[in-house]
JSON list of N, CA and C in Angstrom, two decimals:
[
{"chain": "A", "resi": 1, "resn": "MET", "atom": "N", "xyz": [33.52, 130.65, 70.26]},
{"chain": "A", "resi": 1, "resn": "MET", "atom": "CA", "xyz": [32.80, 129.87, 69.15]},
{"chain": "A", "resi": 1, "resn": "MET", "atom": "C", "xyz": [32.18, 128.74, 69.81]},
{"chain": "A", "resi": 2, "resn": "GLU", "atom": "N", "xyz": [30.62, 128.27, 69.80]},
{"chain": "A", "resi": 2, "resn": "GLU", "atom": "CA", "xyz": [29.99, 127.01, 69.72]},
{"chain": "A", "resi": 2, "resn": "GLU", "atom": "C", "xyz": [30.27, 126.38, 69.43]},
{"chain": "A", "resi": 3, "resn": "HIS", "atom": "N", "xyz": [30.77, 124.66, 69.41]},
{"chain": "A", "resi": 3, "resn": "HIS", "atom": "CA", "xyz": [30.96, 123.40, 68.73]},
{"chain": "A", "resi": 3, "resn": "HIS", "atom": "C", "xyz": [29.13, 123.07, 68.20]},
{"chain": "A", "resi": 4, "resn": "LEU", "atom": "N", "xyz": [29.45, 123.56, 66.43]},
{"chain": "A", "resi": 4, "resn": "LEU", "atom": "CA", "xyz": [28.66, 122.50, 65.89]},
{"chain": "A", "resi": 4, "resn": "LEU", "atom": "C", "xyz": [28.19, 121.15, 66.41]},
{"chain": "A", "resi": 5, "resn": "LEU", "atom": "N", "xyz": [29.37, 120.57, 66.68]},
{"chain": "A", "resi": 5, "resn": "LEU", "atom": "CA", "xyz": [28.66, 118.88, 66.84]},
{"chain": "A", "resi": 5, "resn": "LEU", "atom": "C", "xyz": [29.86, 118.78, 68.47]},
{"chain": "A", "resi": 6, "resn": "THR", "atom": "N", "xyz": [29.24, 117.33, 68.79]},
{"chain": "A", "resi": 6, "resn": "THR", "atom": "CA", "xyz": [29.89, 116.81, 70.25]},
{"chain": "A", "resi": 6, "resn": "THR", "atom": "C", "xyz": [30.42, 115.29, 69.96]},
{"chain": "A", "resi": 7, "resn": "PHE", "atom": "N", "xyz": [31.12, 115.17, 70.03]},
{"chain": "A", "resi": 7, "resn": "PHE", "atom": "CA", "xyz": [31.87, 113.98, 70.13]},
{"chain": "A", "resi": 7, "resn": "PHE", "atom": "C", "xyz": [31.39, 113.12, 71.18]},
{"chain": "A", "resi": 8, "resn": "ASN", "atom": "N", "xyz": [30.56, 111.98, 70.04]},
{"chain": "A", "resi": 8, "resn": "ASN", "atom": "CA", "xyz": [30.03, 111.13, 71.82]},
{"chain": "A", "resi": 8, "resn": "ASN", "atom": "C", "xyz": [29.87, 110.33, 71.38]},
{"chain": "A", "resi": 9, "resn": "ASN", "atom": "N", "xyz": [29.61, 108.62, 71.63]},
{"chain": "A", "resi": 9, "resn": "ASN", "atom": "CA", "xyz": [30.48, 106.90, 71.81]},
{"chain": "A", "resi": 9, "resn": "ASN", "atom": "C", "xyz": [29.07, 106.66, 70.28]},
{"chain": "A", "resi": 10, "resn": "ASP", "atom": "N", "xyz": [28.42, 107.44, 69.44]},
{"chain": "A", "resi": 10, "resn": "ASP", "atom": "CA", "xyz": [28.05, 106.55, 68.54]},
{"chain": "A", "resi": 10, "resn": "ASP", "atom": "C", "xyz": [28.63, 107.32, 67.84]},
{"chain": "A", "resi": 11, "resn": "MET", "atom": "N", "xyz": [29.58, 108.40, 67.89]},
{"chain": "A", "resi": 11, "resn": "MET", "atom": "CA", "xyz": [30.00, 109.45, 66.64]},
{"chain": "A", "resi": 11, "resn": "MET", "atom": "C", "xyz": [31.67, 108.18, 66.36]},
{"chain": "A", "resi": 12, "resn": "LEU", "atom": "N", "xyz": [31.63, 107.28, 68.07]},
{"chain": "A", "resi": 12, "resn": "LEU", "atom": "CA", "xyz": [33.17, 106.62, 68.53]},
{"chain": "A", "resi": 12, "resn": "LEU", "atom": "C", "xyz": [32.92, 105.47, 67.13]},
{"chain": "A", "resi": 13, "resn": "VAL", "atom": "N", "xyz": [32.07, 105.03, 68.01]},
{"chain": "A", "resi": 13, "resn": "VAL", "atom": "CA", "xyz": [31.56, 103.52, 67.10]},
{"chain": "A", "resi": 13, "resn": "VAL", "atom": "C", "xyz": [31.43, 102.83, 65.74]},
{"chain": "A", "resi": 14, "resn": "SER", "atom": "N", "xyz": [30.84, 104.41, 64.98]},
{"chain": "A", "resi": 14, "resn": "SER", "atom": "CA", "xyz": [30.96, 104.39, 63.80]},
{"chain": "A", "resi": 14, "resn": "SER", "atom": "C", "xyz": [31.94, 104.56, 62.77]},
{"chain": "A", "resi": 15, "resn": "GLY", "atom": "N", "xyz": [32.84, 105.48, 64.04]},
{"chain": "A", "resi": 15, "resn": "GLY", "atom": "CA", "xyz": [34.51, 105.73, 62.61]},
{"chain": "A", "resi": 15, "resn": "GLY", "atom": "C", "xyz": [35.02, 104.36, 63.08]},
{"chain": "A", "resi": 16, "resn": "ILE", "atom": "N", "xyz": [34.73, 103.78, 64.39]},
{"chain": "A", "resi": 16, "resn": "ILE", "atom": "CA", "xyz": [35.53, 102.51, 64.15]},
{"chain": "A", "resi": 16, "resn": "ILE", "atom": "C", "xyz": [35.39, 101.08, 63.66]},
{"chain": "A", "resi": 17, "resn": "ILE", "atom": "N", "xyz": [33.72, 101.34, 63.21]},
{"chain": "A", "resi": 17, "resn": "ILE", "atom": "CA", "xyz": [32.98, 100.10, 62.08]},
{"chain": "A", "resi": 17, "resn": "ILE", "atom": "C", "xyz": [33.93, 100.82, 60.55]},
{"chain": "A", "resi": 18, "resn": "LEU", "atom": "N", "xyz": [34.08, 102.09, 60.29]},
{"chain": "A", "resi": 18, "resn": "LEU", "atom": "CA", "xyz": [33.89, 102.56, 59.33]},
{"chain": "A", "resi": 18, "resn": "LEU", "atom": "C", "xyz": [35.42, 103.02, 58.41]},
{"chain": "A", "resi": 19, "resn": "PHE", "atom": "N", "xyz": [36.05, 102.82, 59.89]},
{"chain": "A", "resi": 19, "resn": "PHE", "atom": "CA", "xyz": [37.93, 102.77, 59.99]},
{"chain": "A", "resi": 19, "resn": "PHE", "atom": "C", "xyz": [38.19, 100.94, 59.72]},
{"chain": "A", "resi": 20, "resn": "VAL", "atom": "N", "xyz": [37.32, 99.44, 60.09]},
{"chain": "A", "resi": 20, "resn": "VAL", "atom": "CA", "xyz": [37.64, 98.14, 59.96]},
{"chain": "A", "resi": 20, "resn": "VAL", "atom": "C", "xyz": [37.47, 98.39, 58.09]},
{"chain": "A", "resi": 21, "resn": "THR", "atom": "N", "xyz": [36.02, 98.94, 57.89]},
{"chain": "A", "resi": 21, "resn": "THR", "atom": "CA", "xyz": [36.24, 97.89, 57.06]},
{"chain": "A", "resi": 21, "resn": "THR", "atom": "C", "xyz": [36.66, 99.01, 55.38]},
{"chain": "A", "resi": 22, "resn": "PHE", "atom": "N", "xyz": [36.76, 100.39, 55.76]},
{"chain": "A", "resi": 22, "resn": "PHE", "atom": "CA", "xyz": [37.73, 100.44, 54.94]},
{"chain": "A", "resi": 22, "resn": "PHE", "atom": "C", "xyz": [39.25, 100.21, 54.75]},
{"chain": "A", "resi": 23, "resn": "LEU", "atom": "N", "xyz": [39.50, 99.31, 55.92]},
{"chain": "A", "resi": 23, "resn": "LEU", "atom": "CA", "xyz": [41.25, 98.49, 56.12]},
{"chain": "A", "resi": 23, "resn": "LEU", "atom": "C", "xyz": [40.63, 97.63, 55.77]},
{"chain": "A", "resi": 24, "resn": "LEU", "atom": "N", "xyz": [39.88, 96.40, 55.61]},
{"chain": "A", "resi": 24, "resn": "LEU", "atom": "CA", "xyz": [39.70, 95.76, 55.23]},
{"chain": "A", "resi": 24, "resn": "LEU", "atom": "C", "xyz": [39.91, 95.49, 53.55]},
{"chain": "A", "resi": 25, "resn": "ILE", "atom": "N", "xyz": [38.94, 96.57, 52.93]},
{"chain": "A", "resi": 25, "resn": "ILE", "atom": "CA", "xyz": [38.86, 96.64, 51.50]},
{"chain": "A", "resi": 25, "resn": "ILE", "atom": "C", "xyz": [40.34, 97.34, 51.01]},
{"chain": "A", "resi": 26, "resn": "PHE", "atom": "N", "xyz": [41.43, 97.91, 51.95]},
{"chain": "A", "resi": 26, "resn": "PHE", "atom": "CA", "xyz": [42.09, 97.77, 51.59]},
{"chain": "A", "resi": 26, "resn": "PHE", "atom": "C", "xyz": [43.38, 96.74, 51.04]},
{"chain": "A", "resi": 27, "resn": "THR", "atom": "N", "xyz": [42.83, 96.30, 52.08]},
{"chain": "A", "resi": 27, "resn": "THR", "atom": "CA", "xyz": [43.81, 94.88, 52.47]},
{"chain": "A", "resi": 27, "resn": "THR", "atom": "C", "xyz": [43.34, 93.86, 52.05]},
{"chain": "A", "resi": 28, "resn": "GLU", "atom": "N", "xyz": [43.06, 93.92, 50.83]},
{"chain": "A", "resi": 28, "resn": "GLU", "atom": "CA", "xyz": [41.50, 92.75, 50.31]},
{"chain": "A", "resi": 28, "resn": "GLU", "atom": "C", "xyz": [43.08, 91.37, 49.81]},
{"chain": "A", "resi": 29, "resn": "GLY", "atom": "N", "xyz": [44.01, 92.62, 49.82]},
{"chain": "A", "resi": 29, "resn": "GLY", "atom": "CA", "xyz": [45.38, 91.34, 48.21]},
{"chain": "A", "resi": 29, "resn": "GLY", "atom": "C", "xyz": [45.98, 89.85, 49.25]},
{"chain": "A", "resi": 30, "resn": "ILE", "atom": "N", "xyz": [46.16, 90.59, 50.75]},
{"chain": "A", "resi": 30, "resn": "ILE", "atom": "CA", "xyz": [46.86, 90.44, 52.27]},
{"chain": "A", "resi": 30, "resn": "ILE", "atom": "C", "xyz": [45.37, 88.57, 52.72]},
{"chain": "A", "resi": 31, "resn": "HIS", "atom": "N", "xyz": [44.23, 89.96, 52.72]},
{"chain": "A", "resi": 31, "resn": "HIS", "atom": "CA", "xyz": [43.89, 88.24, 52.83]},
{"chain": "A", "resi": 31, "resn": "HIS", "atom": "C", "xyz": [42.28, 87.89, 52.37]},
{"chain": "A", "resi": 32, "resn": "HIS", "atom": "N", "xyz": [42.18, 88.57, 51.59]},
{"chain": "A", "resi": 32, "resn": "HIS", "atom": "CA", "xyz": [41.29, 87.63, 50.29]},
{"chain": "A", "resi": 32, "resn": "HIS", "atom": "C", "xyz": [40.22, 87.51, 50.11]},
{"chain": "A", "resi": 33, "resn": "ILE", "atom": "N", "xyz": [39.65, 88.48, 51.72]},
{"chain": "A", "resi": 33, "resn": "ILE", "atom": "CA", "xyz": [38.12, 88.65, 51.54]},
{"chain": "A", "resi": 33, "resn": "ILE", "atom": "C", "xyz": [38.12, 89.45, 50.31]},
{"chain": "A", "resi": 34, "resn": "GLU", "atom": "N", "xyz": [36.65, 89.14, 49.33]},
{"chain": "A", "resi": 34, "resn": "GLU", "atom": "CA", "xyz": [35.99, 90.35, 48.12]},
{"chain": "A", "resi": 34, "resn": "GLU", "atom": "C", "xyz": [35.90, 92.00, 49.11]},
{"chain": "A", "resi": 35, "resn": "ARG", "atom": "N", "xyz": [35.82, 92.17, 48.17]},
{"chain": "A", "resi": 35, "resn": "ARG", "atom": "CA", "xyz": [35.59, 93.82, 48.58]},
{"chain": "A", "resi": 35, "resn": "ARG", "atom": "C", "xyz": [34.31, 93.57, 49.00]},
{"chain": "A", "resi": 36, "resn": "SER", "atom": "N", "xyz": [33.41, 93.21, 47.82]},
{"chain": "A", "resi": 36, "resn": "SER", "atom": "CA", "xyz": [31.77, 93.49, 47.82]},
{"chain": "A", "resi": 36, "resn": "SER", "atom": "C", "xyz": [30.91, 93.07, 49.61]},
{"chain": "A", "resi": 37, "resn": "LYS", "atom": "N", "xyz": [31.95, 91.76, 49.57]},
{"chain": "A", "resi": 37, "resn": "LYS", "atom": "CA", "xyz": [31.77, 91.23, 51.11]},
{"chain": "A", "resi": 37, "resn": "LYS", "atom": "C", "xyz": [31.75, 92.02, 51.86]},
{"chain": "A", "resi": 38, "resn": "VAL", "atom": "N", "xyz": [33.16, 92.33, 52.63]},
{"chain": "A", "resi": 38, "resn": "VAL", "atom": "CA", "xyz": [33.52, 93.87, 53.20]},
{"chain": "A", "resi": 38, "resn": "VAL", "atom": "C", "xyz": [32.91, 94.83, 53.85]},
{"chain": "A", "resi": 39, "resn": "ALA", "atom": "N", "xyz": [31.84, 95.49, 52.36]},
{"chain": "A", "resi": 39, "resn": "ALA", "atom": "CA", "xyz": [31.33, 95.88, 52.22]},
{"chain": "A", "resi": 39, "resn": "ALA", "atom": "C", "xyz": [30.21, 96.05, 52.43]},
{"chain": "A", "resi": 40, "resn": "VAL", "atom": "N", "xyz": [29.28, 95.12, 52.51]},
{"chain": "A", "resi": 40, "resn": "VAL", "atom": "CA", "xyz": [27.88, 94.47, 53.01]},
{"chain": "A", "resi": 40, "resn": "VAL", "atom": "C", "xyz": [27.84, 94.70, 54.30]},
{"chain": "A", "resi": 41, "resn": "VAL", "atom": "N", "xyz": [29.19, 93.62, 54.85]},
{"chain": "A", "resi": 41, "resn": "VAL", "atom": "CA", "xyz": [29.33, 92.89, 56.59]},
{"chain": "A", "resi": 41, "resn": "VAL", "atom": "C", "xyz": [29.63, 94.61, 56.79]},
{"chain": "A", "resi": 42, "resn": "GLY", "atom": "N", "xyz": [30.43, 95.44, 56.62]},
{"chain": "A", "resi": 42, "resn": "GLY", "atom": "CA", "xyz": [30.46, 96.95, 57.67]},
{"chain": "A", "resi": 42, "resn": "GLY", "atom": "C", "xyz": [29.66, 97.36, 57.74]},
{"chain": "A", "resi": 43, "resn": "ALA", "atom": "N", "xyz": [28.49, 97.87, 56.56]},
{"chain": "A", "resi": 43, "resn": "ALA", "atom": "CA", "xyz": [26.82, 97.98, 56.50]},
{"chain": "A", "resi": 43, "resn": "ALA", "atom": "C", "xyz": [25.63, 97.39, 57.16]},
{"chain": "A", "resi": 44, "resn": "VAL", "atom": "N", "xyz": [25.60, 95.95, 57.12]},
{"chain": "A", "resi": 44, "resn": "VAL", "atom": "CA", "xyz": [25.08, 95.30, 58.43]},
{"chain": "A", "resi": 44, "resn": "VAL", "atom": "C", "xyz": [25.20, 95.60, 59.36]},
{"chain": "A", "resi": 45, "resn": "ALA", "atom": "N", "xyz": [26.97, 96.29, 59.36]},
{"chain": "A", "resi": 45, "resn": "ALA", "atom": "CA", "xyz": [27.43, 96.33, 60.92]},
{"chain": "A", "resi": 45, "resn": "ALA", "atom": "C", "xyz": [26.70, 97.98, 61.65]},
{"chain": "A", "resi": 46, "resn": "MET", "atom": "N", "xyz": [26.92, 98.47, 60.58]},
{"chain": "A", "resi": 46, "resn": "MET", "atom": "CA", "xyz": [26.39, 99.95, 60.26]},
{"chain": "A", "resi": 46, "resn": "MET", "atom": "C", "xyz": [25.11, 100.11, 61.32]},
{"chain": "A", "resi": 47, "resn": "MET", "atom": "N", "xyz": [24.05, 99.40, 60.65]},
{"chain": "A", "resi": 47, "resn": "MET", "atom": "CA", "xyz": [23.18, 99.18, 60.70]},
{"chain": "A", "resi": 47, "resn": "MET", "atom": "C", "xyz": [22.37, 98.23, 62.23]},
{"chain": "A", "resi": 48, "resn": "VAL", "atom": "N", "xyz": [22.94, 97.64, 62.54]},
{"chain": "A", "resi": 48, "resn": "VAL", "atom": "CA", "xyz": [23.01, 97.27, 63.81]},
{"chain": "A", "resi": 48, "resn": "VAL", "atom": "C", "xyz": [23.42, 98.11, 64.77]},
{"chain": "A", "resi": 49, "resn": "VAL", "atom": "N", "xyz": [24.53, 98.10, 65.10]},
{"chain": "A", "resi": 49, "resn": "VAL", "atom": "CA", "xyz": [24.45, 98.89, 65.91]},
{"chain": "A", "resi": 49, "resn": "VAL", "atom": "C", "xyz": [24.62, 99.93, 65.82]},
{"chain": "A", "resi": 50, "resn": "GLY", "atom": "N", "xyz": [24.16, 100.63, 65.15]},
{"chain": "A", "resi": 50, "resn": "GLY", "atom": "CA", "xyz": [22.73, 102.33, 65.13]},
{"chain": "A", "resi": 50, "resn": "GLY", "atom": "C", "xyz": [22.08, 101.39, 65.33]},
{"chain": "A", "resi": 51, "resn": "GLN", "atom": "N", "xyz": [20.63, 100.64, 65.67]},
{"chain": "A", "resi": 51, "resn": "GLN", "atom": "CA", "xyz": [20.01, 100.41, 66.35]},
{"chain": "A", "resi": 51, "resn": "GLN", "atom": "C", "xyz": [19.59, 100.37, 67.71]},
{"chain": "A", "resi": 52, "resn": "MET", "atom": "N", "xyz": [20.56, 98.79, 67.76]},
{"chain": "A", "resi": 52, "resn": "MET", "atom": "CA", "xyz": [21.34, 99.34, 69.26]},
{"chain": "A", "resi": 52, "resn": "MET", "atom": "C", "xyz": [21.83, 100.61, 69.90]},
{"chain": "A", "resi": 53, "resn": "MET", "atom": "N", "xyz": [21.97, 101.33, 70.01]},
{"chain": "A", "resi": 53, "resn": "MET", "atom": "CA", "xyz": [22.68, 102.36, 70.01]},
{"chain": "A", "resi": 53, "resn": "MET", "atom": "C", "xyz": [22.00, 103.54, 70.46]},
{"chain": "A", "resi": 54, "resn": "GLY", "atom": "N", "xyz": [21.02, 103.18, 69.23]},
{"chain": "A", "resi": 54, "resn": "GLY", "atom": "CA", "xyz": [19.60, 104.06, 68.85]},
{"chain": "A", "resi": 54, "resn": "GLY", "atom": "C", "xyz": [19.36, 105.57, 68.26]},
{"chain": "A", "resi": 55, "resn": "PHE", "atom": "N", "xyz": [20.55, 105.26, 67.75]},
{"chain": "A", "resi": 55, "resn": "PHE", "atom": "CA", "xyz": [20.50, 106.91, 66.61]},
{"chain": "A", "resi": 55, "resn": "PHE", "atom": "C", "xyz": [20.00, 107.33, 65.69]},
{"chain": "A", "resi": 56, "resn": "TYR", "atom": "N", "xyz": [19.19, 105.63, 64.99]},
{"chain": "A", "resi": 56, "resn": "TYR", "atom": "CA", "xyz": [18.50, 105.46, 63.95]},
{"chain": "A", "resi": 56, "resn": "TYR", "atom": "C", "xyz": [17.59, 103.59, 63.55]},
{"chain": "A", "resi": 57, "resn": "SER", "atom": "N", "xyz": [16.98, 104.39, 62.99]},
{"chain": "A", "resi": 57, "resn": "SER", "atom": "CA", "xyz": [15.56, 103.01, 62.53]},
{"chain": "A", "resi": 57, "resn": "SER", "atom": "C", "xyz": [16.19, 102.79, 61.72]},
{"chain": "A", "resi": 58, "resn": "PRO", "atom": "N", "xyz": [15.10, 101.48, 61.61]},
{"chain": "A", "resi": 58, "resn": "PRO", "atom": "CA", "xyz": [14.96, 100.57, 60.37]},
{"chain": "A", "resi": 58, "resn": "PRO", "atom": "C", "xyz": [14.12, 101.72, 58.98]},
{"chain": "A", "resi": 59, "resn": "GLU", "atom": "N", "xyz": [13.89, 101.98, 59.86]},
{"chain": "A", "resi": 59, "resn": "GLU", "atom": "CA", "xyz": [13.20, 103.09, 58.78]},
{"chain": "A", "resi": 59, "resn": "GLU", "atom": "C", "xyz": [13.42, 103.80, 58.24]},
{"chain": "A", "resi": 60, "resn": "ASP", "atom": "N", "xyz": [14.21, 104.80, 59.34]},
{"chain": "A", "resi": 60, "resn": "ASP", "atom": "CA", "xyz": [14.94, 105.97, 58.92]},
{"chain": "A", "resi": 60, "resn": "ASP", "atom": "C", "xyz": [16.13, 105.43, 57.99]},
{"chain": "A", "resi": 61, "resn": "ALA", "atom": "N", "xyz": [17.01, 104.52, 58.32]},
{"chain": "A", "resi": 61, "resn": "ALA", "atom": "CA", "xyz": [18.21, 103.65, 57.21]},
{"chain": "A", "resi": 61, "resn": "ALA", "atom": "C", "xyz": [17.21, 103.65, 56.03]},
{"chain": "A", "resi": 62, "resn": "LEU", "atom": "N", "xyz": [15.96, 103.10, 55.68]},
{"chain": "A", "resi": 62, "resn": "LEU", "atom": "CA", "xyz": [15.53, 102.94, 54.37]},
{"chain": "A", "resi": 62, "resn": "LEU", "atom": "C", "xyz": [15.26, 103.41, 53.69]},
{"chain": "A", "resi": 63, "resn": "GLU", "atom": "N", "xyz": [14.83, 105.08, 54.05]},
{"chain": "A", "resi": 63, "resn": "GLU", "atom": "CA", "xyz": [13.93, 106.36, 53.98]},
{"chain": "A", "resi": 63, "resn": "GLU", "atom": "C", "xyz": [15.00, 106.80, 53.00]},
{"chain": "A", "resi": 64, "resn": "VAL", "atom": "N", "xyz": [16.95, 107.20, 53.63]},
{"chain": "A", "resi": 64, "resn": "VAL", "atom": "CA", "xyz": [17.38, 107.63, 52.52]},
{"chain": "A", "resi": 64, "resn": "VAL", "atom": "C", "xyz": [18.42, 107.07, 52.13]},
{"chain": "A", "resi": 65, "resn": "VAL", "atom": "N", "xyz": [18.06, 105.66, 51.83]},
{"chain": "A", "resi": 65, "resn": "VAL", "atom": "CA", "xyz": [18.15, 105.16, 50.59]},
{"chain": "A", "resi": 65, "resn": "VAL", "atom": "C", "xyz": [18.21, 105.16, 48.97]},
{"chain": "A", "resi": 66, "resn": "ASP", "atom": "N", "xyz": [18.93, 105.26, 49.07]},
{"chain": "A", "resi": 66, "resn": "ASP", "atom": "CA", "xyz": [18.60, 106.09, 47.51]},
{"chain": "A", "resi": 66, "resn": "ASP", "atom": "C", "xyz": [18.11, 104.69, 46.37]},
{"chain": "A", "resi": 67, "resn": "TRP", "atom": "N", "xyz": [17.52, 104.34, 46.01]},
{"chain": "A", "resi": 67, "resn": "TRP", "atom": "CA", "xyz": [17.48, 103.11, 44.91]},
{"chain": "A", "resi": 67, "resn": "TRP", "atom": "C", "xyz": [18.19, 104.08, 43.64]},
{"chain": "A", "resi": 68, "resn": "ASN", "atom": "N", "xyz": [17.56, 104.34, 43.23]},
{"chain": "A", "resi": 68, "resn": "ASN", "atom": "CA", "xyz": [18.81, 104.51, 41.57]},
{"chain": "A", "resi": 68, "resn": "ASN", "atom": "C", "xyz": [19.26, 104.36, 41.63]},
{"chain": "A", "resi": 69, "resn": "VAL", "atom": "N", "xyz": [20.80, 104.72, 42.30]},
{"chain": "A", "resi": 69, "resn": "VAL", "atom": "CA", "xyz": [21.79, 104.54, 42.91]},
{"chain": "A", "resi": 69, "resn": "VAL", "atom": "C", "xyz": [22.05, 102.91, 42.54]},
{"chain": "A", "resi": 70, "resn": "ILE", "atom": "N", "xyz": [21.27, 102.41, 43.65]},
{"chain": "A", "resi": 70, "resn": "ILE", "atom": "CA", "xyz": [21.04, 100.62, 44.30]},
{"chain": "A", "resi": 70, "resn": "ILE", "atom": "C", "xyz": [21.14, 99.67, 43.29]},
{"chain": "A", "resi": 71, "resn": "PHE", "atom": "N", "xyz": [20.27, 100.91, 42.21]},
{"chain": "A", "resi": 71, "resn": "PHE", "atom": "CA", "xyz": [19.09, 100.15, 41.28]},
{"chain": "A", "resi": 71, "resn": "PHE", "atom": "C", "xyz": [20.27, 100.37, 39.58]},
{"chain": "A", "resi": 72, "resn": "LEU", "atom": "N", "xyz": [21.11, 101.03, 39.47]},
{"chain": "A", "resi": 72, "resn": "LEU", "atom": "CA", "xyz": [22.14, 101.72, 38.62]},
{"chain": "A", "resi": 72, "resn": "LEU", "atom": "C", "xyz": [23.75, 101.13, 39.41]},
{"chain": "A", "resi": 73, "resn": "LEU", "atom": "N", "xyz": [24.06, 101.23, 40.25]},
{"chain": "A", "resi": 73, "resn": "LEU", "atom": "CA", "xyz": [25.35, 100.16, 40.33]},
{"chain": "A", "resi": 73, "resn": "LEU", "atom": "C", "xyz": [25.45, 98.32, 40.15]},
{"chain": "A", "resi": 74, "resn": "ALA", "atom": "N", "xyz": [23.98, 97.57, 40.94]},
{"chain": "A", "resi": 74, "resn": "ALA", "atom": "CA", "xyz": [23.62, 96.99, 40.54]},
{"chain": "A", "resi": 74, "resn": "ALA", "atom": "C", "xyz": [23.53, 95.81, 39.33]},
{"chain": "A", "resi": 75, "resn": "ALA", "atom": "N", "xyz": [23.05, 96.81, 38.08]},
{"chain": "A", "resi": 75, "resn": "ALA", "atom": "CA", "xyz": [22.72, 96.82, 36.48]},
{"chain": "A", "resi": 75, "resn": "ALA", "atom": "C", "xyz": [24.72, 97.16, 36.05]},
{"chain": "A", "resi": 76, "resn": "MET", "atom": "N", "xyz": [25.06, 98.26, 36.13]},
{"chain": "A", "resi": 76, "resn": "MET", "atom": "CA", "xyz": [26.44, 97.99, 36.04]},
{"chain": "A", "resi": 76, "resn": "MET", "atom": "C", "xyz": [27.54, 97.00, 36.70]},
{"chain": "A", "resi": 77, "resn": "MET", "atom": "N", "xyz": [26.61, 96.62, 37.68]},
{"chain": "A", "resi": 77, "resn": "MET", "atom": "CA", "xyz": [27.99, 95.29, 38.07]},
{"chain": "A", "resi": 77, "resn": "MET", "atom": "C", "xyz": [27.39, 93.82, 36.89]},
{"chain": "A", "resi": 78, "resn": "THR", "atom": "N", "xyz": [26.42, 94.09, 36.47]},
{"chain": "A", "resi": 78, "resn": "THR", "atom": "CA", "xyz": [25.68, 92.79, 35.64]},
{"chain": "A", "resi": 78, "resn": "THR", "atom": "C", "xyz": [26.61, 92.93, 34.27]},
{"chain": "A", "resi": 79, "resn": "VAL", "atom": "N", "xyz": [26.91, 94.68, 33.86]},
{"chain": "A", "resi": 79, "resn": "VAL", "atom": "CA", "xyz": [26.84, 94.53, 33.02]},
{"chain": "A", "resi": 79, "resn": "VAL", "atom": "C", "xyz": [28.79, 93.88, 32.50]},
{"chain": "A", "resi": 80, "resn": "VAL", "atom": "N", "xyz": [29.44, 94.72, 34.14]},
{"chain": "A", "resi": 80, "resn": "VAL", "atom": "CA", "xyz": [30.71, 94.33, 33.66]},
{"chain": "A", "resi": 80, "resn": "VAL", "atom": "C", "xyz": [30.68, 92.86, 33.84]},
{"chain": "A", "resi": 81, "resn": "SER", "atom": "N", "xyz": [30.47, 91.96, 34.64]},
{"chain": "A", "resi": 81, "resn": "SER", "atom": "CA", "xyz": [30.39, 90.12, 35.15]},
{"chain": "A", "resi": 81, "resn": "SER", "atom": "C", "xyz": [30.26, 89.57, 33.73]},
{"chain": "A", "resi": 82, "resn": "ILE", "atom": "N", "xyz": [28.72, 89.98, 33.00]},
{"chain": "A", "resi": 82, "resn": "ILE", "atom": "CA", "xyz": [28.73, 89.24, 31.52]},
{"chain": "A", "resi": 82, "resn": "ILE", "atom": "C", "xyz": [30.00, 89.83, 30.39]},
{"chain": "A", "resi": 83, "resn": "MET", "atom": "N", "xyz": [30.40, 90.96, 29.97]},
{"chain": "A", "resi": 83, "resn": "MET", "atom": "CA", "xyz": [32.00, 91.69, 29.16]},
{"chain": "A", "resi": 83, "resn": "MET", "atom": "C", "xyz": [32.97, 91.21, 29.52]},
{"chain": "A", "resi": 84, "resn": "ILE", "atom": "N", "xyz": [33.85, 91.06, 30.73]},
{"chain": "A", "resi": 84, "resn": "ILE", "atom": "CA", "xyz": [35.12, 89.74, 31.55]},
{"chain": "A", "resi": 84, "resn": "ILE", "atom": "C", "xyz": [34.51, 88.61, 31.54]},
{"chain": "A", "resi": 85, "resn": "PRO", "atom": "N", "xyz": [34.86, 87.95, 31.26]},
{"chain": "A", "resi": 85, "resn": "PRO", "atom": "CA", "xyz": [35.48, 86.73, 31.04]},
{"chain": "A", "resi": 85, "resn": "PRO", "atom": "C", "xyz": [35.74, 85.88, 31.90]}
]
């Protein structure tokens, strides 16, 4: 049976960034770095590495962003921050 995906360096680097990001999110109590900051740094790292390794361009990355979800999450975070003293 033919493999549909082949493992390459792009996948390895992306997987490492994903693993480190989740590890930092799960261990927030130890290092006291906020989850939101870790998530943003992970996303920026993924975009920078993706551009450097050439597996997508900034236009490709912005094209697949679902802006409705981004604005919904931003609105929900705003409401929660107002409700929690």
